[in-house]
Coordinates of C-alpha atoms and ligand atoms in Angstrom, one line a residue:
Chain A
M15 CA 70.0 -20.1 -127.7
T16 CA 71.9 -16.9 -127.3
R17 CA 72.1 -14.7 -130.4
Y18 CA 73.2 -11.5 -128.8
R19 CA 75.2 -12.1 -125.7
G20 CA 78.9 -11.7 -126.3
N21 CA 78.1 -10.7 -129.9
V22 CA 78.8 -6.9 -130.4
E23 CA 78.3 -7.2 -134.1
A24 CA 74.9 -8.7 -133.7
I25 CA 73.9 -5.8 -131.4
R26 CA 75.3 -3.2 -133.8
S27 CA 73.5 -4.7 -136.7
L28 CA 70.1 -4.0 -135.1
V29 CA 70.5 -0.3 -135.7
R30 CA 70.7 1.0 -139.3
P31 CA 70.9 4.7 -140.1
A32 CA 67.1 5.0 -140.8
E33 CA 65.6 1.8 -139.5
V34 CA 65.9 -0.5 -136.5
H35 CA 65.3 -4.2 -136.1
R36 CA 62.2 -5.3 -134.1
D37 CA 64.4 -7.3 -131.7
V38 CA 65.2 -4.0 -129.9
Y39 CA 61.6 -4.0 -128.8
V40 CA 60.6 -7.6 -128.5
D41 CA 63.6 -9.8 -127.8
D42 CA 64.1 -10.9 -124.2
E43 CA 67.8 -11.3 -124.5
V44 CA 68.3 -7.8 -126.0
F45 CA 66.2 -6.5 -123.0
Q46 CA 68.4 -8.3 -120.5
L47 CA 71.5 -6.9 -122.2
E48 CA 70.0 -3.4 -122.0
M49 CA 69.6 -3.9 -118.3
E50 CA 73.2 -5.1 -117.9
H51 CA 74.9 -2.6 -120.2
L52 CA 72.8 0.3 -121.4
F53 CA 71.3 1.2 -118.0
A54 CA 74.7 0.7 -116.3
N55 CA 76.7 2.8 -118.7
T56 CA 74.4 5.8 -118.8
W57 CA 73.3 8.4 -116.2
V58 CA 69.9 7.3 -115.1
Y59 CA 67.5 9.6 -113.3
I60 CA 66.9 8.6 -109.6
G61 CA 64.8 11.3 -108.0
H62 CA 64.6 14.9 -106.7
E63 CA 66.3 16.0 -103.5
S64 CA 63.0 17.5 -102.2
Q65 CA 61.9 13.9 -101.7
I66 CA 64.6 13.5 -99.0
P67 CA 64.9 16.8 -97.2
N68 CA 66.2 15.5 -93.8
P69 CA 69.1 13.2 -92.9
G70 CA 68.0 9.6 -92.9
D71 CA 65.2 10.3 -95.5
Y72 CA 65.1 7.8 -98.3
Y73 CA 63.3 7.2 -101.6
G74 CA 63.3 3.9 -103.4
T75 CA 63.4 3.5 -107.2
T76 CA 65.2 1.3 -109.8
I77 CA 68.1 1.6 -112.2
G78 CA 66.9 -0.8 -114.9
L79 CA 65.7 -3.7 -112.9
Q80 CA 67.9 -3.1 -109.8
P81 CA 66.3 -1.7 -106.7
V82 CA 68.2 1.3 -105.3
L83 CA 67.7 3.8 -102.5
M84 CA 68.3 7.5 -102.7
V85 CA 69.2 8.6 -99.2
R86 CA 70.2 11.9 -97.4
H87 CA 73.3 11.0 -95.4
T88 CA 74.2 12.5 -92.1
D89 CA 76.5 15.0 -93.8
Q90 CA 73.6 16.2 -95.9
T91 CA 75.0 14.7 -99.2
V92 CA 72.8 12.5 -101.3
K93 CA 73.8 8.9 -101.6
V94 CA 72.4 6.2 -103.9
L95 CA 72.7 2.6 -102.5
F96 CA 71.7 -0.7 -104.0
N97 CA 68.7 -1.8 -102.0
R98 CA 69.9 -5.2 -100.9
C99 CA 71.2 -6.5 -97.6
P100 CA 74.8 -7.7 -98.1
H101 CA 74.1 -10.7 -95.9
K102 CA 71.4 -12.6 -97.8
G103 CA 70.0 -10.2 -100.3
T104 CA 66.9 -9.0 -98.4
R105 CA 65.6 -5.6 -99.6
I106 CA 66.3 -3.2 -96.8
T107 CA 63.2 -1.0 -97.4
T108 CA 60.1 -1.7 -99.3
E109 CA 58.1 1.5 -98.7
T110 CA 58.7 4.0 -101.4
C111 CA 59.8 6.7 -99.0
G112 CA 60.5 7.0 -95.3
N113 CA 63.1 7.9 -92.7
A114 CA 65.7 5.4 -91.6
G115 CA 66.8 7.5 -88.6
K116 CA 70.6 7.3 -88.1
F117 CA 71.0 3.9 -89.8
F118 CA 69.3 1.3 -91.9
R119 CA 68.5 -1.9 -90.0
C120 CA 67.9 -5.1 -92.0
P121 CA 64.6 -6.7 -90.8
Y122 CA 66.0 -10.2 -91.3
H123 CA 69.0 -10.6 -88.9
A124 CA 69.4 -7.0 -87.8
W125 CA 72.7 -6.1 -89.5
S126 CA 72.8 -2.3 -89.6
F127 CA 74.3 0.2 -91.9
K128 CA 75.1 3.9 -91.9
T129 CA 73.2 6.0 -94.4
D130 CA 76.2 5.9 -96.7
G131 CA 75.8 2.1 -96.7
S132 CA 78.9 1.2 -94.6
L133 CA 78.5 -1.7 -92.2
L134 CA 77.7 -0.4 -88.7
A135 CA 77.0 -3.5 -86.5
I136 CA 76.1 -7.2 -86.6
P137 CA 74.4 -8.9 -83.7
L138 CA 76.6 -11.7 -82.1
K139 CA 79.5 -10.4 -84.1
K140 CA 81.9 -12.8 -82.5
G141 CA 80.5 -15.5 -84.8
Y142 CA 82.4 -13.8 -87.6
E143 CA 85.7 -13.5 -85.8
N144 CA 88.6 -14.9 -87.9
T145 CA 86.3 -15.8 -90.7
G146 CA 87.6 -13.1 -93.1
L147 CA 84.3 -11.2 -93.1
E148 CA 86.1 -7.9 -93.8
E149 CA 87.3 -9.3 -97.1
S150 CA 84.0 -10.7 -98.2
H151 CA 81.3 -9.0 -100.2
A152 CA 79.1 -8.9 -97.1
G153 CA 81.7 -7.2 -95.0
K154 CA 81.6 -4.1 -97.2
G155 CA 78.0 -3.2 -96.3
M156 CA 75.3 -1.9 -98.7
A157 CA 77.0 -1.2 -101.9
P158 CA 76.7 2.4 -103.1
V159 CA 76.2 3.3 -106.7
R160 CA 79.6 4.7 -107.4
H161 CA 78.7 7.6 -109.7
V162 CA 76.1 10.1 -108.4
H163 CA 75.5 13.6 -109.5
N164 CA 73.0 16.1 -108.1
Y165 CA 72.2 18.7 -110.7
R166 CA 70.3 21.6 -109.1
G167 CA 68.3 19.1 -107.1
F168 CA 67.9 16.4 -109.7
V169 CA 69.8 13.3 -108.8
F170 CA 71.3 11.0 -111.4
A171 CA 73.4 7.9 -111.0
K172 CA 75.6 5.7 -113.2
V173 CA 76.5 2.2 -112.2
N174 CA 79.5 1.4 -114.3
D175 CA 82.9 3.2 -114.3
V176 CA 82.9 3.2 -118.1
G177 CA 80.8 5.7 -120.0
L178 CA 81.0 9.5 -119.8
G179 CA 81.2 11.9 -116.9
F180 CA 77.9 13.7 -116.0
E181 CA 78.7 17.0 -117.7
E182 CA 80.0 15.4 -120.9
F183 CA 77.1 13.0 -121.1
F184 CA 74.4 15.7 -120.8
G185 CA 76.2 18.8 -122.1
D186 CA 74.0 21.6 -123.4
S187 CA 70.8 19.5 -122.9
L188 CA 70.9 20.6 -119.2
S189 CA 69.5 23.9 -120.5
S190 CA 66.0 22.3 -120.4
F191 CA 66.5 21.6 -116.7
D192 CA 67.7 25.1 -116.1
N193 CA 64.6 26.6 -117.8
M194 CA 62.3 24.4 -115.7
I195 CA 64.1 25.3 -112.4
D196 CA 64.5 29.0 -113.3
R197 CA 60.8 29.3 -113.6
S198 CA 60.7 29.4 -109.9
P199 CA 61.4 33.0 -108.7
V200 CA 63.8 31.5 -106.2
G201 CA 65.2 28.8 -108.5
K202 CA 63.8 25.9 -106.6
L203 CA 61.4 23.1 -107.3
E204 CA 59.6 20.6 -105.0
V205 CA 58.0 17.3 -105.9
A206 CA 54.3 17.8 -105.5
G207 CA 52.8 14.6 -104.2
S208 CA 52.8 11.1 -105.6
P209 CA 53.4 10.3 -109.2
L210 CA 50.8 8.9 -111.5
R211 CA 51.8 5.4 -112.2
Y212 CA 50.7 3.9 -115.5
M213 CA 51.5 0.3 -116.7
H214 CA 52.2 -0.2 -120.4
N215 CA 52.3 -3.5 -122.2
C216 CA 55.0 -2.4 -124.6
N217 CA 58.7 -1.8 -124.8
W218 CA 60.0 1.2 -122.9
K219 CA 61.6 2.7 -126.0
M220 CA 58.3 3.1 -127.8
L221 CA 57.4 5.6 -125.1
V222 CA 60.7 7.5 -125.4
E223 CA 60.4 7.7 -129.2
N224 CA 56.8 9.0 -128.8
Q225 CA 58.0 12.0 -126.9
T226 CA 59.4 13.6 -130.0
D227 CA 56.9 12.1 -132.4
T228 CA 55.2 15.2 -133.7
C229 CA 53.2 13.5 -136.5
H230 CA 50.9 11.6 -134.2
P231 CA 49.0 14.1 -132.0
M232 CA 46.5 15.3 -134.6
V233 CA 45.9 11.7 -135.7
A234 CA 46.1 9.4 -132.6
H235 CA 44.6 12.1 -130.3
E236 CA 41.8 13.2 -132.6
S237 CA 39.5 11.0 -130.4
S238 CA 40.4 12.9 -127.2
A239 CA 41.7 16.4 -128.1
G240 CA 39.6 16.6 -131.2
T241 CA 36.4 15.7 -129.3
A242 CA 37.4 18.2 -126.6
V243 CA 37.6 20.9 -129.2
N244 CA 34.3 19.9 -130.7
V245 CA 32.4 19.8 -127.4
W246 CA 33.8 23.2 -126.5
K247 CA 32.4 24.6 -129.7
N248 CA 28.9 24.1 -128.3
A249 CA 29.6 26.3 -125.2
P250 CA 27.6 29.5 -125.1
P251 CA 29.4 32.4 -126.8
G252 CA 31.5 34.5 -124.5
T253 CA 32.2 31.6 -122.0
K254 CA 35.8 31.8 -120.8
K255 CA 38.0 29.1 -122.3
P256 CA 38.6 26.6 -119.5
M257 CA 42.1 25.4 -118.5
A258 CA 41.3 21.9 -119.7
V259 CA 40.5 23.1 -123.3
E260 CA 43.7 25.2 -123.3
I261 CA 45.5 22.0 -122.5
F262 CA 43.7 19.8 -125.0
A263 CA 43.3 22.1 -128.0
P264 CA 47.0 22.4 -129.1
F265 CA 47.2 18.6 -129.7
M266 CA 45.0 19.2 -132.7
S267 CA 47.3 21.8 -134.2
P268 CA 48.0 21.2 -137.9
Y269 CA 51.3 19.7 -139.2
E270 CA 52.6 23.1 -140.0
F271 CA 52.6 24.1 -136.3
F272 CA 54.7 21.0 -135.5
E273 CA 57.0 21.5 -138.5
N274 CA 57.7 25.1 -137.4
M275 CA 58.2 24.3 -133.7
G276 CA 61.5 22.7 -134.6
I277 CA 63.5 19.9 -133.0
R278 CA 67.0 20.2 -131.5
V279 CA 69.2 17.1 -131.1
W280 CA 72.2 16.9 -128.8
P281 CA 75.0 14.3 -128.6
N282 CA 74.5 11.1 -126.6
G283 CA 70.8 10.6 -127.5
H284 CA 69.3 13.7 -125.9
G285 CA 67.0 16.1 -127.8
H286 CA 63.8 18.2 -127.6
T287 CA 60.8 19.4 -129.5
G288 CA 59.7 23.0 -129.4
V289 CA 62.7 25.0 -130.3
H290 CA 60.6 28.0 -131.3
H291 CA 57.2 27.4 -129.7
S292 CA 55.2 24.4 -128.4
I293 CA 51.8 23.2 -127.2
H294 CA 52.6 25.0 -124.0
S295 CA 53.2 28.5 -125.5
D296 CA 49.7 29.9 -125.4
Y297 CA 48.5 29.1 -121.9
S298 CA 46.8 32.0 -120.1
A299 CA 49.1 34.2 -118.0
I300 CA 48.7 33.5 -114.3
P301 CA 48.0 36.8 -112.3
G302 CA 51.0 37.9 -110.2
Y303 CA 53.5 35.4 -111.6
F304 CA 55.3 37.6 -114.1
E305 CA 55.7 40.3 -111.6
K306 CA 57.3 37.9 -109.2
M307 CA 59.7 36.7 -111.9
V308 CA 60.6 40.3 -112.9
A309 CA 61.3 41.1 -109.2
A310 CA 63.5 38.0 -109.0
Y311 CA 65.4 38.1 -112.3
G312 CA 64.8 41.6 -113.9
E313 CA 62.5 42.0 -116.8
E314 CA 64.8 41.0 -119.6
R315 CA 65.8 37.7 -118.0
A316 CA 62.3 36.9 -116.8
K317 CA 61.0 37.3 -120.3
R318 CA 63.8 35.1 -121.7
I319 CA 63.0 32.4 -119.2
L320 CA 59.2 32.5 -119.8
G321 CA 59.7 32.9 -123.6
E322 CA 61.4 29.5 -123.8
N323 CA 58.6 27.0 -124.2
R324 CA 60.2 23.7 -125.0
H325 CA 57.8 20.9 -125.5
N326 CA 59.4 17.6 -124.6
T327 CA 63.0 17.2 -123.7
V328 CA 64.3 13.6 -123.8
Y329 CA 67.2 12.7 -121.5
F330 CA 68.6 9.5 -122.8
P331 CA 67.9 6.8 -121.9
N332 CA 64.5 7.0 -120.1
L333 CA 63.5 10.4 -118.9
M334 CA 61.4 13.2 -120.4
I335 CA 60.8 16.6 -118.9
K336 CA 58.4 19.4 -119.7
G337 CA 60.1 22.6 -118.5
P338 CA 57.2 25.0 -119.1
I339 CA 54.8 23.0 -116.8
Q340 CA 57.3 21.4 -114.4
L341 CA 56.4 17.8 -115.2
I342 CA 58.7 14.8 -115.8
R343 CA 58.0 11.3 -116.9
L344 CA 60.2 8.3 -116.2
F345 CA 59.9 5.3 -118.4
K346 CA 60.9 2.3 -116.2
P347 CA 61.7 -0.9 -118.1
I348 CA 60.2 -4.0 -116.5
A349 CA 60.4 -6.5 -119.4
A350 CA 60.8 -6.3 -123.2
N351 CA 57.0 -5.9 -123.4
K352 CA 56.3 -4.1 -120.1
T353 CA 57.0 -0.6 -118.9
L354 CA 56.0 1.4 -115.9
V355 CA 55.5 5.1 -116.6
E356 CA 55.8 7.4 -113.5
S357 CA 54.8 11.0 -114.1
F358 CA 55.9 13.5 -111.4
T359 CA 54.8 17.0 -110.9
F360 CA 56.7 19.9 -109.3
R361 CA 55.8 23.0 -107.4
L362 CA 57.6 26.1 -108.4
V363 CA 58.7 27.5 -105.0
D364 CA 57.4 31.0 -104.4
A365 CA 55.1 31.0 -107.5
P366 CA 51.2 31.2 -107.5
D367 CA 49.4 27.9 -106.8
V368 CA 47.5 28.1 -110.0
L369 CA 50.6 27.1 -111.9
L370 CA 50.7 23.8 -109.9
E371 CA 47.0 23.4 -110.4
R372 CA 47.5 23.5 -114.2
T373 CA 50.4 21.1 -114.0
Q374 CA 48.3 18.6 -112.0
M375 CA 45.5 19.0 -114.5
Y376 CA 47.8 18.4 -117.4
N377 CA 49.1 15.3 -115.7
R378 CA 45.6 14.0 -115.1
L379 CA 44.4 14.7 -118.6
I380 CA 47.4 13.4 -120.4
N381 CA 49.4 11.0 -118.3
A382 CA 47.0 9.1 -116.0
P383 CA 45.8 5.5 -116.6
T384 CA 42.4 7.1 -116.6
S385 CA 43.4 9.7 -119.1
V386 CA 41.8 9.7 -122.6
V387 CA 45.0 11.0 -124.2
G388 CA 46.9 8.2 -122.4
H389 CA 44.4 5.7 -123.8
D390 CA 45.0 6.9 -127.3
D391 CA 48.8 6.5 -127.0
L392 CA 48.9 3.2 -125.2
E393 CA 46.6 1.6 -127.8
M394 CA 49.2 2.5 -130.4
Y395 CA 52.1 1.1 -128.4
E396 CA 50.3 -2.1 -127.6
R397 CA 49.3 -2.6 -131.3
A398 CA 52.9 -2.1 -132.3
Q399 CA 54.2 -4.5 -129.7
E400 CA 51.9 -7.1 -131.3
G401 CA 52.4 -6.1 -134.9
L402 CA 56.1 -6.4 -134.6
H403 CA 55.8 -10.2 -134.4
V404 CA 55.1 -10.2 -138.2
D405 CA 58.1 -11.8 -139.8
A406 CA 57.6 -10.5 -143.3
N407 CA 59.0 -7.1 -142.3
Q408 CA 61.2 -7.1 -139.2
W409 CA 62.2 -3.4 -139.4
V410 CA 60.8 -0.2 -137.8
N411 CA 61.2 2.9 -139.9
V412 CA 62.7 6.1 -138.5
Q413 CA 63.4 7.8 -141.9
R414 CA 61.4 11.0 -141.9
L415 CA 63.6 13.9 -143.1
Y416 CA 66.7 11.6 -143.1
D417 CA 69.7 12.8 -145.1
S418 CA 72.4 10.3 -145.8
N419 CA 75.0 13.0 -144.8
E420 CA 73.3 13.4 -141.4
P421 CA 76.1 13.7 -138.8
V422 CA 75.9 11.8 -135.5
D423 CA 76.5 13.0 -131.9
V424 CA 76.1 16.7 -132.8
T425 CA 74.0 19.6 -131.7
A426 CA 71.6 20.6 -134.5
E427 CA 68.2 22.3 -135.0
T428 CA 65.8 21.3 -137.7
N429 CA 62.2 20.8 -138.9
G430 CA 60.0 19.8 -136.0
T431 CA 58.6 16.7 -137.8
T432 CA 62.0 15.1 -138.3
E433 CA 62.7 11.7 -136.8
W434 CA 66.3 12.7 -136.3
Q435 CA 65.9 12.6 -132.5
M436 CA 64.7 8.9 -132.8
R437 CA 67.8 8.2 -134.9
N438 CA 69.9 10.1 -132.4
Q439 CA 68.5 7.9 -129.6
F440 CA 69.3 4.7 -131.5
H441 CA 72.8 5.8 -132.3
A442 CA 73.3 6.4 -128.5
W443 CA 71.6 3.1 -127.8
S444 CA 74.1 1.2 -129.9
K445 CA 77.0 3.2 -128.5
F446 CA 76.2 2.8 -124.8
M447 CA 74.9 -0.8 -125.2
T448 CA 78.2 -2.0 -126.7
M449 CA 80.6 0.2 -124.6
S450 CA 81.0 -2.5 -121.9
M451 CA 80.6 -5.6 -124.0
Chain B
M4 CA 8.7 18.9 -102.7
A5 CA 9.1 16.3 -100.0
S6 CA 12.5 15.1 -98.9
P7 CA 13.6 11.8 -100.5
T8 CA 13.2 8.7 -98.4
D9 CA 16.2 6.5 -97.6
K10 CA 15.0 4.0 -100.1
E11 CA 14.8 6.6 -102.8
I12 CA 18.4 7.7 -102.1
I13 CA 19.7 4.1 -102.2
D14 CA 17.8 3.3 -105.4
F15 CA 19.3 6.4 -107.0
V16 CA 22.8 5.3 -106.3
I17 CA 22.1 1.8 -107.6
H18 CA 20.4 3.2 -110.7
E19 CA 23.6 5.2 -111.5
A20 CA 25.7 2.1 -111.6
R21 CA 23.1 0.3 -113.8
L22 CA 23.2 3.1 -116.3
L23 CA 27.0 2.7 -116.6
D24 CA 26.7 -1.1 -116.9
Q25 CA 24.2 -0.6 -119.7
H26 CA 26.3 2.0 -121.6
R27 CA 23.5 4.6 -121.1
F28 CA 26.1 7.3 -120.8
E29 CA 23.9 10.3 -121.8
E30 CA 21.3 9.4 -119.2
W31 CA 24.1 8.8 -116.7
L32 CA 25.6 12.3 -117.3
A33 CA 22.2 13.8 -116.8
L34 CA 22.3 12.6 -113.2
Y35 CA 25.0 15.1 -112.5
T36 CA 24.5 18.8 -111.6
D37 CA 26.0 21.4 -113.9
D38 CA 28.7 22.2 -111.4
A39 CA 29.3 18.5 -110.5
Y40 CA 32.7 16.8 -110.1
Y41 CA 33.8 13.2 -110.5
W42 CA 36.9 12.6 -108.4
M43 CA 39.2 9.6 -108.2
P44 CA 42.0 10.4 -105.7
L45 CA 45.5 9.1 -106.2
E46 CA 46.5 9.1 -102.5
W47 CA 45.0 7.3 -99.5
G48 CA 42.8 9.7 -97.5
Q49 CA 43.5 12.6 -100.0
T50 CA 41.8 15.9 -99.2
D51 CA 43.1 18.2 -101.9
P52 CA 41.9 17.5 -105.5
K53 CA 43.7 20.3 -107.1
L54 CA 47.3 20.7 -105.9
V55 CA 47.9 17.0 -105.4
G56 CA 47.7 14.5 -108.2
S57 CA 44.4 12.6 -108.8
L58 CA 43.5 9.9 -111.3
M59 CA 40.4 11.9 -112.2
Y60 CA 39.0 15.2 -111.1
E61 CA 36.6 16.2 -113.8
D62 CA 33.8 18.7 -114.2
K63 CA 30.8 18.1 -116.4
L64 CA 32.6 19.4 -119.5
L65 CA 35.3 16.8 -119.2
L66 CA 32.8 14.1 -118.5
Q67 CA 30.9 15.1 -121.5
I68 CA 34.1 14.9 -123.6
R69 CA 34.6 11.3 -122.4
V70 CA 31.1 10.4 -123.2
E71 CA 31.4 11.8 -126.7
R72 CA 34.8 10.2 -127.2
L73 CA 33.4 6.8 -126.4
K74 CA 31.1 7.1 -129.4
G75 CA 33.8 8.3 -131.8
N76 CA 34.6 6.4 -135.0
R77 CA 38.3 7.2 -134.5
T78 CA 38.4 6.2 -130.9
F79 CA 40.8 3.4 -131.5
S80 CA 41.3 2.4 -127.8
Q81 CA 37.6 1.5 -128.0
K82 CA 37.9 -0.9 -130.9
P83 CA 36.8 -3.3 -129.5
K84 CA 34.7 -1.5 -126.9
S85 CA 35.2 -1.9 -123.1
R86 CA 32.3 -3.1 -120.9
C87 CA 31.9 -2.7 -117.2
H88 CA 30.1 -4.4 -114.3
H89 CA 29.4 -3.0 -110.9
V90 CA 28.7 -5.0 -107.7
L91 CA 27.6 -2.6 -105.0
Q92 CA 27.0 -3.2 -101.4
T93 CA 23.8 -1.5 -100.2
P94 CA 24.6 2.3 -100.1
Q95 CA 24.8 3.6 -96.6
I96 CA 23.4 7.1 -95.9
D97 CA 26.2 8.9 -94.0
S98 CA 24.4 12.2 -93.7
R99 CA 21.1 13.7 -94.5
D100 CA 20.4 17.4 -94.4
D101 CA 16.8 17.9 -95.5
A102 CA 16.9 21.6 -94.9
K103 CA 19.7 22.0 -97.4
G104 CA 18.6 19.1 -99.5
E105 CA 21.9 17.4 -99.3
Y106 CA 22.7 13.7 -98.8
V107 CA 25.9 11.8 -98.6
T108 CA 26.1 8.1 -99.2
W109 CA 29.0 5.6 -98.9
T110 CA 29.0 2.5 -101.2
P111 CA 31.7 -0.2 -101.1
M112 CA 31.9 -1.8 -104.5
H113 CA 33.7 -4.2 -106.9
Y114 CA 34.1 -2.9 -110.4
I115 CA 35.0 -5.0 -113.4
E116 CA 36.2 -3.5 -116.7
T117 CA 36.7 -5.8 -119.7
R118 CA 38.0 -5.3 -123.2
Y119 CA 38.3 -8.3 -125.5
D120 CA 40.5 -10.9 -123.7
D121 CA 41.3 -8.6 -120.8
Q122 CA 39.3 -8.4 -117.6
Q123 CA 40.3 -6.3 -114.6
L124 CA 38.8 -6.2 -111.1
Y125 CA 39.0 -3.1 -109.0
A126 CA 37.7 -2.6 -105.4
A127 CA 36.6 0.8 -104.3
W128 CA 34.4 2.9 -102.1
A129 CA 32.1 5.4 -103.8
T130 CA 31.1 8.5 -101.9
H131 CA 28.1 10.3 -103.4
T132 CA 27.2 13.8 -102.4
L133 CA 23.6 14.2 -103.7
T134 CA 21.6 17.3 -103.9
L135 CA 18.0 18.2 -104.8
V136 CA 17.6 20.3 -108.0
G137 CA 14.0 21.2 -108.6
G138 CA 12.9 18.4 -106.4
V139 CA 15.0 15.8 -108.3
L140 CA 18.1 14.1 -106.9
K141 CA 21.3 14.9 -108.6
I142 CA 25.0 14.1 -108.1
K143 CA 27.1 17.0 -107.0
L144 CA 30.2 15.0 -106.2
K145 CA 31.1 11.4 -106.8
R146 CA 34.3 10.4 -105.2
V147 CA 35.8 7.0 -105.9
D148 CA 38.5 5.8 -103.6
L149 CA 40.2 2.8 -105.0
V150 CA 41.5 0.4 -102.3
N151 CA 44.9 0.3 -104.1
C152 CA 44.8 3.9 -105.3
E153 CA 48.6 4.2 -105.6
A154 CA 49.1 1.1 -107.6
A155 CA 50.2 1.1 -111.2
F156 CA 47.2 0.5 -113.5
G157 CA 46.8 -0.1 -117.2
N158 CA 44.0 1.6 -119.0
I159 CA 40.8 2.3 -117.1
Q160 CA 38.5 3.6 -119.8
L161 CA 34.9 3.7 -118.4
F162 CA 33.5 5.0 -115.2
M163 CA 33.5 3.4 -111.8
Ligands
FES17 S1 69.6 -10.8 -94.6 FE1 70.0 -8.8 -93.8 S2 70.7 -9.2 -91.9 FE2 70.5 -11.1 -92.7
FE2_18 FE1 50.6 11.1 -127.7

């Protein structure tokens, strides 16, 4: 039985101002519609151009459930192609990254394609003479994703023609990317090795909401961060505070710390925690780094860049970035109850290695399938995924600091424990879900 | 004191796994030197633990935090608790430096971790760098290379 397909009103009724129906997390049909509409109407993160430095380099990922390739074309531009042979559907590449040379060659019947996807050659081509191949789907080659934008090295794509242009969709939220990139004295980032890949048996949106959930760290992470603080208390007096403790300890900050850090919402579902300070604010200075920044930007601008310590910035629908430590997390939907989280780290070009060392440590301690903080969070998501099957209450609450006059699709700053950003996401969810229905 | 025999080295590695299977985590941690590391690389053939991602690269403080956390009353991901089971091939002694008191072993293994209805099987190679401290064998570095190190995993909560 289909309840939601072709029923815009049914989709809209899932999102109320301060609560959302559990079907957005558990229903297979809603999930399928998200893949067809939400992930096609929004700008989805693909990858970073440092992953494909040379012509012919490619990197494989997904938009929703659809496999795509980001590829460096012969003219140096970045293309995003659907990873499917136009002949019989075979995936053209299965390795995550590699170099195609001058063209892609399908391993099944050796049709070949230029790195912009256009058809190059077919063996025994005379078999298609006078068959109308040029007019067929197959004759067009590997289909490109039509809308691609490279923002300072970060590549996004949008499948459908409907929806907003890149600049309008992201607007001022791009300031978080700017801050992350500007932290390199030469304004350049490079992906630093493979991402941590962590499978979650829960809906992808639970992870996105968690990124601005500032009332959970001191509770859910008491077991990990709290234990870290307690074990560290037994260290001999005078011992230098290790990097790991600097990373763990702020998770145990009191509510007041999170209230005061502030949250900023932007139109179209984007937003961030840490307007004034964040858990990343008090890390030890790295010798030599500030001097390099001053040399590159001048003292005033260097201080402004390094003084901006945003915590988590959510780029709707499924990306989070941490500017101060050059770390991003992509929440890849696999099924209503299954999500793959990929956490990438970046090197600040021309900055001391210790910064990357800290970023890698943060990623291991917080985002790995072997990470105790990750265990704390996943336990909560999986419990929610199960608990939501209770019929007596079918609604998830996002009411904290809600005001019935709360405007939608605006830029605003407020108390850091608000759930406004979650409401903002669901407003965007409803909007972009139904835009092409 | 005399250098350990091959059998003593092999028994030591096997004993480490037994302590883990029996949840004797304090005794397990005591097998490690104060400057020890436990390393689980993310990439095949990885050589750099610091500037490239790893699943784990933990000093004794971090291992201690894990052991304490497993006992915690508010450690909700351990309600119910995980259990583990090691099947080791006989450890092979790859190098022996009696003058320095340093020994490297290589141990292919299957590792099972369970929690309630869930049971996961992992295949890995453990490389132990052992050293003599006051005549007693200790672990200076334990490196665990998963056969499928780059795969997406769910929670791995105990120690391989
Ligand atoms: S399926 Fe690709 S060439 Fe036939
Ligand atoms: Fe968390």
